[in-house]
mmCIF file of C-alpha atoms and ligand atoms in Angstrom:
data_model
loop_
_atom_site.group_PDB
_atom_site.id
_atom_site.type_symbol
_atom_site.label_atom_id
_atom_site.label_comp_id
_atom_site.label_asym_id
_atom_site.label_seq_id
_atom_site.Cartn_x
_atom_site.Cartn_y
_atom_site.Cartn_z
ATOM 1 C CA UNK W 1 129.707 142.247 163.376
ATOM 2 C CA UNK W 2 128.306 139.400 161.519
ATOM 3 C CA UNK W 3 125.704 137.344 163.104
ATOM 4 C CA UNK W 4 128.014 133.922 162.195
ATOM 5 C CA UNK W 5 130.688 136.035 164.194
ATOM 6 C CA UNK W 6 127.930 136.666 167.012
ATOM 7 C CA UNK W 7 127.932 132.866 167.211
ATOM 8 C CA UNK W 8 131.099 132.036 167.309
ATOM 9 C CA UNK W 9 131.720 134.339 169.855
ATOM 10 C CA UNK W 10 128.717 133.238 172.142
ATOM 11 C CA UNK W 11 130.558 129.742 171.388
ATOM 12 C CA UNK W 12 133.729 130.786 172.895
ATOM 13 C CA UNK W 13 132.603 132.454 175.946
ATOM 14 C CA UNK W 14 129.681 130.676 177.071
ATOM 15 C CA UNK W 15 131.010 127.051 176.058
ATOM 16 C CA UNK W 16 127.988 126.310 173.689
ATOM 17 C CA UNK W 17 124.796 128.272 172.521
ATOM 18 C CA UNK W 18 120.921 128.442 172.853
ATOM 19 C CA UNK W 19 118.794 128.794 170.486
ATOM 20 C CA UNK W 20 114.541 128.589 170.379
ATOM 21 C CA UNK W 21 112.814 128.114 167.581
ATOM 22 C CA UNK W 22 109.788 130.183 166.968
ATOM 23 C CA UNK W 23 107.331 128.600 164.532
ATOM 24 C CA UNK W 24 105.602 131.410 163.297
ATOM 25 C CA UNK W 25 102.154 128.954 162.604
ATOM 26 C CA UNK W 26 102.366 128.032 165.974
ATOM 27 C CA UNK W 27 101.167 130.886 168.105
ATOM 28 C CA UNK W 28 100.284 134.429 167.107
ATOM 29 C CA UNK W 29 102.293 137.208 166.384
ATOM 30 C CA UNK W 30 101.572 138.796 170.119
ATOM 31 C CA UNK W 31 102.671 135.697 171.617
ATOM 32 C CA UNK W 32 105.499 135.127 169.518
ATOM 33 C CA UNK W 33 106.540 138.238 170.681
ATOM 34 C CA UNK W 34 106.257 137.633 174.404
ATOM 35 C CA UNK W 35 108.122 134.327 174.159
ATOM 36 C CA UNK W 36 111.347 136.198 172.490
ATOM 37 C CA UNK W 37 111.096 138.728 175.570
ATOM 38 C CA UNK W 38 111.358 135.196 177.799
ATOM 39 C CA UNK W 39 114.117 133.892 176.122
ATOM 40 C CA UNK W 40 115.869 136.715 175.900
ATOM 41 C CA UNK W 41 115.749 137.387 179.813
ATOM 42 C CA UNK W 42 116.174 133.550 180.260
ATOM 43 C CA UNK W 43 119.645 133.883 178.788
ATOM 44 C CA UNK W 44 118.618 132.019 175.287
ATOM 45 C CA UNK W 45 121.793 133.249 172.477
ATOM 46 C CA UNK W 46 119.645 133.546 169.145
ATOM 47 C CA UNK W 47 115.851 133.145 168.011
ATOM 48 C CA UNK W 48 115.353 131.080 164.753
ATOM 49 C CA UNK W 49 112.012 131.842 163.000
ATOM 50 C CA UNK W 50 110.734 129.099 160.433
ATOM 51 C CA UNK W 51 108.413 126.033 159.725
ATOM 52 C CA UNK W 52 107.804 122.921 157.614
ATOM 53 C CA UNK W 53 104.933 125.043 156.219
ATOM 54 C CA UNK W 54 103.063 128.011 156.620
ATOM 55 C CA UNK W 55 99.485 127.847 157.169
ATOM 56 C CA UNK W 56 99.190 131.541 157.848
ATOM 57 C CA UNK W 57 100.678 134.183 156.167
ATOM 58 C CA UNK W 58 102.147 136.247 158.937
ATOM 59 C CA UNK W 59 106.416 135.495 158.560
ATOM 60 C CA UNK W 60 107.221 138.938 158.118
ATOM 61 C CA UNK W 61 105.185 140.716 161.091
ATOM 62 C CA UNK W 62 106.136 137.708 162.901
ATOM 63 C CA UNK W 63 109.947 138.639 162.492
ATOM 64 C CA UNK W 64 109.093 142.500 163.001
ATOM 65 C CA UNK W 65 107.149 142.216 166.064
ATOM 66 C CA UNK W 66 110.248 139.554 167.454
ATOM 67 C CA UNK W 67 112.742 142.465 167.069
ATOM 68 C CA UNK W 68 110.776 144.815 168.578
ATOM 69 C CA UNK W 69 110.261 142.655 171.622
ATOM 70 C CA UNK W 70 113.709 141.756 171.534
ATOM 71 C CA UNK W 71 117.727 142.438 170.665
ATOM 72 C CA UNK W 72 118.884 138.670 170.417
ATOM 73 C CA UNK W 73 119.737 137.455 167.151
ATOM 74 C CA UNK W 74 116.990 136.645 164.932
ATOM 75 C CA UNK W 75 118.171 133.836 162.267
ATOM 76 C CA UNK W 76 115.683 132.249 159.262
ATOM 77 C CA UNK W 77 115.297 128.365 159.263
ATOM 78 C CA UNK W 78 113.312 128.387 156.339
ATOM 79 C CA UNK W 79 111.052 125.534 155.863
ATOM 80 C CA UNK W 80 110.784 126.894 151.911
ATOM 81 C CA UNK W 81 112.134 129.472 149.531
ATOM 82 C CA UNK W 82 108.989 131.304 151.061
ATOM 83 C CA UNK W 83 110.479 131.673 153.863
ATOM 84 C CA UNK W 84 113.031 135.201 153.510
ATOM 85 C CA UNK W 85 112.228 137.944 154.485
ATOM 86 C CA UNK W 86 114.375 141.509 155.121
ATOM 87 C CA UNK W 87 113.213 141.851 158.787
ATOM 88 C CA UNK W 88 115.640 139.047 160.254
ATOM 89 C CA UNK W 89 119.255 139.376 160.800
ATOM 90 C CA UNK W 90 120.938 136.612 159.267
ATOM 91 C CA UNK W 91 119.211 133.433 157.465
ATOM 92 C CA UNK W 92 120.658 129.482 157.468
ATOM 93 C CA UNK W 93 121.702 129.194 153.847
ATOM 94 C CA UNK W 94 120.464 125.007 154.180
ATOM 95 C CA UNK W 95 121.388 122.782 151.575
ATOM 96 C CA UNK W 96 119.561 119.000 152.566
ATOM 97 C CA UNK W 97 123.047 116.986 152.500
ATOM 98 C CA UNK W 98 121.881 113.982 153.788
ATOM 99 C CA UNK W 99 119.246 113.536 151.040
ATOM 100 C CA UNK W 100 119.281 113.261 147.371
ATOM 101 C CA UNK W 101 116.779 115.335 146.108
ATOM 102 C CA UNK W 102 118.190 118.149 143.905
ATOM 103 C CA UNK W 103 115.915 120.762 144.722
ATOM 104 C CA UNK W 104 116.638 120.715 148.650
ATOM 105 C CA UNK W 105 120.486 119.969 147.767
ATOM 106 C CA UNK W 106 120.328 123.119 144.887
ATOM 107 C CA UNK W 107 117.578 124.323 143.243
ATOM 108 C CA UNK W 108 115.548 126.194 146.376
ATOM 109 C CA UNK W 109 119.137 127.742 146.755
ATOM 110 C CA UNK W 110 119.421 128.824 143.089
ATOM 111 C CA UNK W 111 115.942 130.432 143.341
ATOM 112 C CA UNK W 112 116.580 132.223 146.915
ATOM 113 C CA UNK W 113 120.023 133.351 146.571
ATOM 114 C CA UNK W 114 119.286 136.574 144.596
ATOM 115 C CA UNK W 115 116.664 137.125 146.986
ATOM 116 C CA UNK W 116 118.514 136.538 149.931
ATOM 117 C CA UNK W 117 121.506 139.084 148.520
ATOM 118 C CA UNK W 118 118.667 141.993 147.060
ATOM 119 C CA UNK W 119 117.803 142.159 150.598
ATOM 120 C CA UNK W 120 121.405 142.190 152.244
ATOM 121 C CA UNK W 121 120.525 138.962 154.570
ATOM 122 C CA UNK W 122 123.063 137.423 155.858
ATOM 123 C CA UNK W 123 123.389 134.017 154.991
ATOM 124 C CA UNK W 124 124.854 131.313 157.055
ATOM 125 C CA UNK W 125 125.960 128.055 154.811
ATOM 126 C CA UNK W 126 124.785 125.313 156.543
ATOM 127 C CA UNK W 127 124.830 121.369 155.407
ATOM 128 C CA UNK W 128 121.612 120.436 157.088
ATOM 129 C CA UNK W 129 121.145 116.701 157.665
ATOM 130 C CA UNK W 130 117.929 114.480 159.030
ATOM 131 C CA UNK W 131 118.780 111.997 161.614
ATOM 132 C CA UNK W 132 116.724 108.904 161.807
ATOM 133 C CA UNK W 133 114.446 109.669 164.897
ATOM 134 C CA UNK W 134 111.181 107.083 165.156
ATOM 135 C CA UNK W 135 109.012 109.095 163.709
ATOM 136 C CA UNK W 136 108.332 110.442 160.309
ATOM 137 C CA UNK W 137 108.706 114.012 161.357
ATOM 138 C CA UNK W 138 106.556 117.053 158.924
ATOM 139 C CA UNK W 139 110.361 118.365 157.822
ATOM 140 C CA UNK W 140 111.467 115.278 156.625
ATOM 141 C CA UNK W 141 108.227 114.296 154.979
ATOM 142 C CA UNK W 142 108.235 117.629 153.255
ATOM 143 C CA UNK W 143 111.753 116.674 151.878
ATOM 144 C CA UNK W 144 111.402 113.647 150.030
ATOM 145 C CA UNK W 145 114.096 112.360 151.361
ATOM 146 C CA UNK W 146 115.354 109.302 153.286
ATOM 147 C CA UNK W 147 117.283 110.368 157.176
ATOM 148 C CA UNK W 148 121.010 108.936 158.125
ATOM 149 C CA UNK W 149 120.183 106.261 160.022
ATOM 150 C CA UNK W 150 120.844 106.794 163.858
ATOM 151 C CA UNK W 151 122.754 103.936 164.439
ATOM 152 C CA UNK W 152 125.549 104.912 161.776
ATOM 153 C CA UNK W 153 127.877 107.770 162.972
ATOM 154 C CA UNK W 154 130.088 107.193 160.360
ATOM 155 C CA UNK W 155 127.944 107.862 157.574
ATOM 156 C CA UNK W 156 126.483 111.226 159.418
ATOM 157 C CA UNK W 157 130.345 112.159 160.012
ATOM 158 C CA UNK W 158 131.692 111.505 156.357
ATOM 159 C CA UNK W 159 128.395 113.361 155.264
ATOM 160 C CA UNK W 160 129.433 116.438 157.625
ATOM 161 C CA UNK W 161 133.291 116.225 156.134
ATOM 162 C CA UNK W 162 131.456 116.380 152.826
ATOM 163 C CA UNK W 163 129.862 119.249 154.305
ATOM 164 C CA UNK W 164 133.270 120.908 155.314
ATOM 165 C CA UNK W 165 135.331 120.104 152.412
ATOM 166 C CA UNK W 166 132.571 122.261 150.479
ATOM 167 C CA UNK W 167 133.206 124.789 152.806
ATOM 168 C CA UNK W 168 130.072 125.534 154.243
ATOM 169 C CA UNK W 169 129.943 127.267 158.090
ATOM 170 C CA UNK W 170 128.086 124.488 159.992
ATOM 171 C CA UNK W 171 126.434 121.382 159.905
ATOM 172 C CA UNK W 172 122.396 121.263 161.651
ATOM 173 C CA UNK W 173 122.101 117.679 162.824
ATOM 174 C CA UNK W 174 118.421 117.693 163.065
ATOM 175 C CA UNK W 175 116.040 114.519 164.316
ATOM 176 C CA UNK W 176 112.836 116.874 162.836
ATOM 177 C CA UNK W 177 110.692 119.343 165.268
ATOM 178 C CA UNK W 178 108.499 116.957 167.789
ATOM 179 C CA UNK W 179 111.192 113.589 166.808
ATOM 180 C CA UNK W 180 110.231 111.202 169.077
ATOM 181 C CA UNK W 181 113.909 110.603 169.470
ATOM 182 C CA UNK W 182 116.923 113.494 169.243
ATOM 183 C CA UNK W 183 120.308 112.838 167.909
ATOM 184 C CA UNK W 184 122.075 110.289 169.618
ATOM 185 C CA UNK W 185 125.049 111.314 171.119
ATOM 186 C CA UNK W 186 127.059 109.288 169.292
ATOM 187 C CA UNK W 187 126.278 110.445 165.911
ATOM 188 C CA UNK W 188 127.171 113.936 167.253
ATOM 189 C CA UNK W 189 130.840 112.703 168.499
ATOM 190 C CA UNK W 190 131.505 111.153 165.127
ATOM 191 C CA UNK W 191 130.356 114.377 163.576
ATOM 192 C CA UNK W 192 132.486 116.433 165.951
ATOM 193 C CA UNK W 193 135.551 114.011 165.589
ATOM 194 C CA UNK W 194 135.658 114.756 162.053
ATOM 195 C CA UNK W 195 134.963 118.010 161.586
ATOM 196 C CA UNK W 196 135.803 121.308 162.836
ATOM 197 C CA UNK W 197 133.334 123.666 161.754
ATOM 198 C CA UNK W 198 130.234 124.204 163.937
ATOM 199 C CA UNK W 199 127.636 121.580 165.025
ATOM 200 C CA UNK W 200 124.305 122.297 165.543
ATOM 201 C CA UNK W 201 121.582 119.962 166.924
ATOM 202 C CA UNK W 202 118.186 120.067 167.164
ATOM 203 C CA UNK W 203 114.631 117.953 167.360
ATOM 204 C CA UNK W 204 112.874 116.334 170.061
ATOM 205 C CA UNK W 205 114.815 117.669 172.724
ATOM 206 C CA UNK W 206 112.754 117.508 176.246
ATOM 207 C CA UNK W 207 114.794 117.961 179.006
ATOM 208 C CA UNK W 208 117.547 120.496 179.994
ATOM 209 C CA UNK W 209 119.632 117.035 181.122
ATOM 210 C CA UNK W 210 119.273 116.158 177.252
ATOM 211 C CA UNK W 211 120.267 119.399 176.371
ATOM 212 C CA UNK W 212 123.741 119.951 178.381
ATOM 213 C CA UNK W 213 124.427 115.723 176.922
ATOM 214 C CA UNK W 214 124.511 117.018 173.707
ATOM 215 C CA UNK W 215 126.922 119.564 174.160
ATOM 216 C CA UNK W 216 129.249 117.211 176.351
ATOM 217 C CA UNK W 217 128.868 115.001 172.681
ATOM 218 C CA UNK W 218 130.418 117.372 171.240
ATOM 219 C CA UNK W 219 127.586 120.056 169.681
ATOM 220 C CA UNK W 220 128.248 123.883 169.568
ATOM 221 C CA UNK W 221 124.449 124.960 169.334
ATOM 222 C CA UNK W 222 121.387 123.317 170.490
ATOM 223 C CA UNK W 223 117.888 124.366 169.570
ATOM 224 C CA UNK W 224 114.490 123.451 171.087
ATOM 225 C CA UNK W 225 111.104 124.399 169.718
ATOM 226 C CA UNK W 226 108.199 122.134 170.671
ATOM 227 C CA UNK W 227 109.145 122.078 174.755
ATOM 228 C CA UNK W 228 109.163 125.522 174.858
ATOM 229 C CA UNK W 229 106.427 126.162 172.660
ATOM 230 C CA UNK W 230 103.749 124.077 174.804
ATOM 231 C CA UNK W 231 105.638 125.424 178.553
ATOM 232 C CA UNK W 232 106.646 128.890 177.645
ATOM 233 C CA UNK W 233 107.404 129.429 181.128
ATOM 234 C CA UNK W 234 111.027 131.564 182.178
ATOM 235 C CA UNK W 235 112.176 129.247 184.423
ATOM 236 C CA UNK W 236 112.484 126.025 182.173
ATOM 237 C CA UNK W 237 113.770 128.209 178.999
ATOM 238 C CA UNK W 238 116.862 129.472 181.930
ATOM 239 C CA UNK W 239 116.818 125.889 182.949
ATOM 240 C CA UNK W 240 117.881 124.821 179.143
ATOM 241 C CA UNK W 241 120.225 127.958 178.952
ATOM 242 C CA UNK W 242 122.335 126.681 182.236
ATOM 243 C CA UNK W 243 122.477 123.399 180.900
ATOM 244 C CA UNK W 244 123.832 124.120 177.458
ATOM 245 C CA UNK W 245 126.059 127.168 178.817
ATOM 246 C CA UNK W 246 128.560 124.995 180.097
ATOM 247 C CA UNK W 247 131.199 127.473 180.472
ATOM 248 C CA UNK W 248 128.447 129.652 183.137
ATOM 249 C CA UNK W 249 126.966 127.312 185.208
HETATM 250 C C1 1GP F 1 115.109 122.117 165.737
HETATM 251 O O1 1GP F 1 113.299 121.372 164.572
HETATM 252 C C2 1GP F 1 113.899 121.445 165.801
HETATM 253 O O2 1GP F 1 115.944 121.506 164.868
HETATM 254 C C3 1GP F 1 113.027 121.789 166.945
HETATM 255 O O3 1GP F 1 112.668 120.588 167.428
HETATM 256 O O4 1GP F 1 110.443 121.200 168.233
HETATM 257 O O5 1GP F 1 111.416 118.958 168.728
HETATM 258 O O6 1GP F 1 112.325 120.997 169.843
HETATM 259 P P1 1GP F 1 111.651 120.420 168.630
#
């Protein structure tokens, strides 16, 4: 089964998934490891493995020694073309929709999609898009590129329609990892009013409360990284799951 089928089906039974985001220059490869064990016990859906950079050059054994710790999912948000790599299961195929800057709309695809298909990775066509969030975040620094404004649905949802009518899988609404503000709700209604296809939404998400409000919004998939990184602990990562699994709880 294809890891986009995975997801879909998590989707359907659980009401809406978790994911964690492991930055692999964030902790070492031992801890790394240990966290995926916690989420994976702590009822977390899928792992996602990437940064805005990479200090150290460890992606690979990061990935290896995440699915030997662990059977969940483990998905590539690459911060760069550097970022592929054979270990993972299934990587976000991100084109930077809500910028205009042709090599994070195009050409990093052009130069990773042979790569990506050498190595039979799965990719998963996703319009990413940076939400205005208070804070210049390192991700949308790194992109040269201007957010949607957070107080304009309607130009995040016609950018997401965009997204659809090109027929990518998903849209990632993203405030940026550490935002000091995540996606309002009411960008992800518009988004999820117009569109169809699957909403992700991550950045700057603190508490499981936040969490289960973006799903009642309206988003499929929710993703922390910084809260979980700094309080690894099993309680609060099954905390976020029962919030976002509305469905279970
Ligand atoms: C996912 O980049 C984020 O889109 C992760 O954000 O680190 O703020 O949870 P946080």
């Amino acid at each position: 089964m294809k890891v986009f089928d995975t997801l879909l089906a998590i989707r359907e039974k659980r009401g809406a998934g978790y994911f964690v985001l492991i930055d692999p220059d964030k902790q070492d490869i031992q801890h790394a490891a240990k966290l995926a064990k916690t989420c994976e016990s702590a009822g977390v859906d899928a792992l996602l493995i990437g940064g805005s950079l990479l200090l150290a050059n460890v992606f690979d054994d990061t990935i290896k020694a995440i699915k030997k710790a662990c059977s969940l999912p483990v998905i590539i948000f690459p911060g760069s073309t550097k970022q592929i790599s054979r270990q993972a299961d299934a990587i976000l195929f991100l084109s930077l929709i809500s910028g205009r800057n042709p090599e994070s709309l195009i050409g990093g695809q052009v130069v990773a999609a042979p790569i990506i298909k050498s190595i039979n990775l799965e990719p998963i066509s996703t319009g990413y898009m940076f939400i205005e969030s208070g804070t210049v975040t390192s991700a949308l620094f790194m992109s040269d590129t201007r957010p949607i404004p957070w107080e304009k649905p309607d130009i995040a949802a016609a950018h997401a329609l965009a997204a659809q009518y090109l027929g990518m899988q998903c849209v990632y609404l993203e405030a940026g990892s550490g935002a000091k503000n995540s996606v309002p709700s009411q960008v992800i209604a518009a988004v999820r009013r117009y569109t169809t296809i699957p909403v992700i939404c991550g950045g700057g998400i603190r508490t499981p409360d936040e969490a289960r409000e973006k799903v009642m919004a309206g988003a499929n998939f929710v993703v922390t990284g910084t809260i979980i990184e700094k309080d690894p602990n099993p309680a609060l990562v099954k905390a976020f799951a029962d919030a976002i699994h509305v469905k279970e709880s």
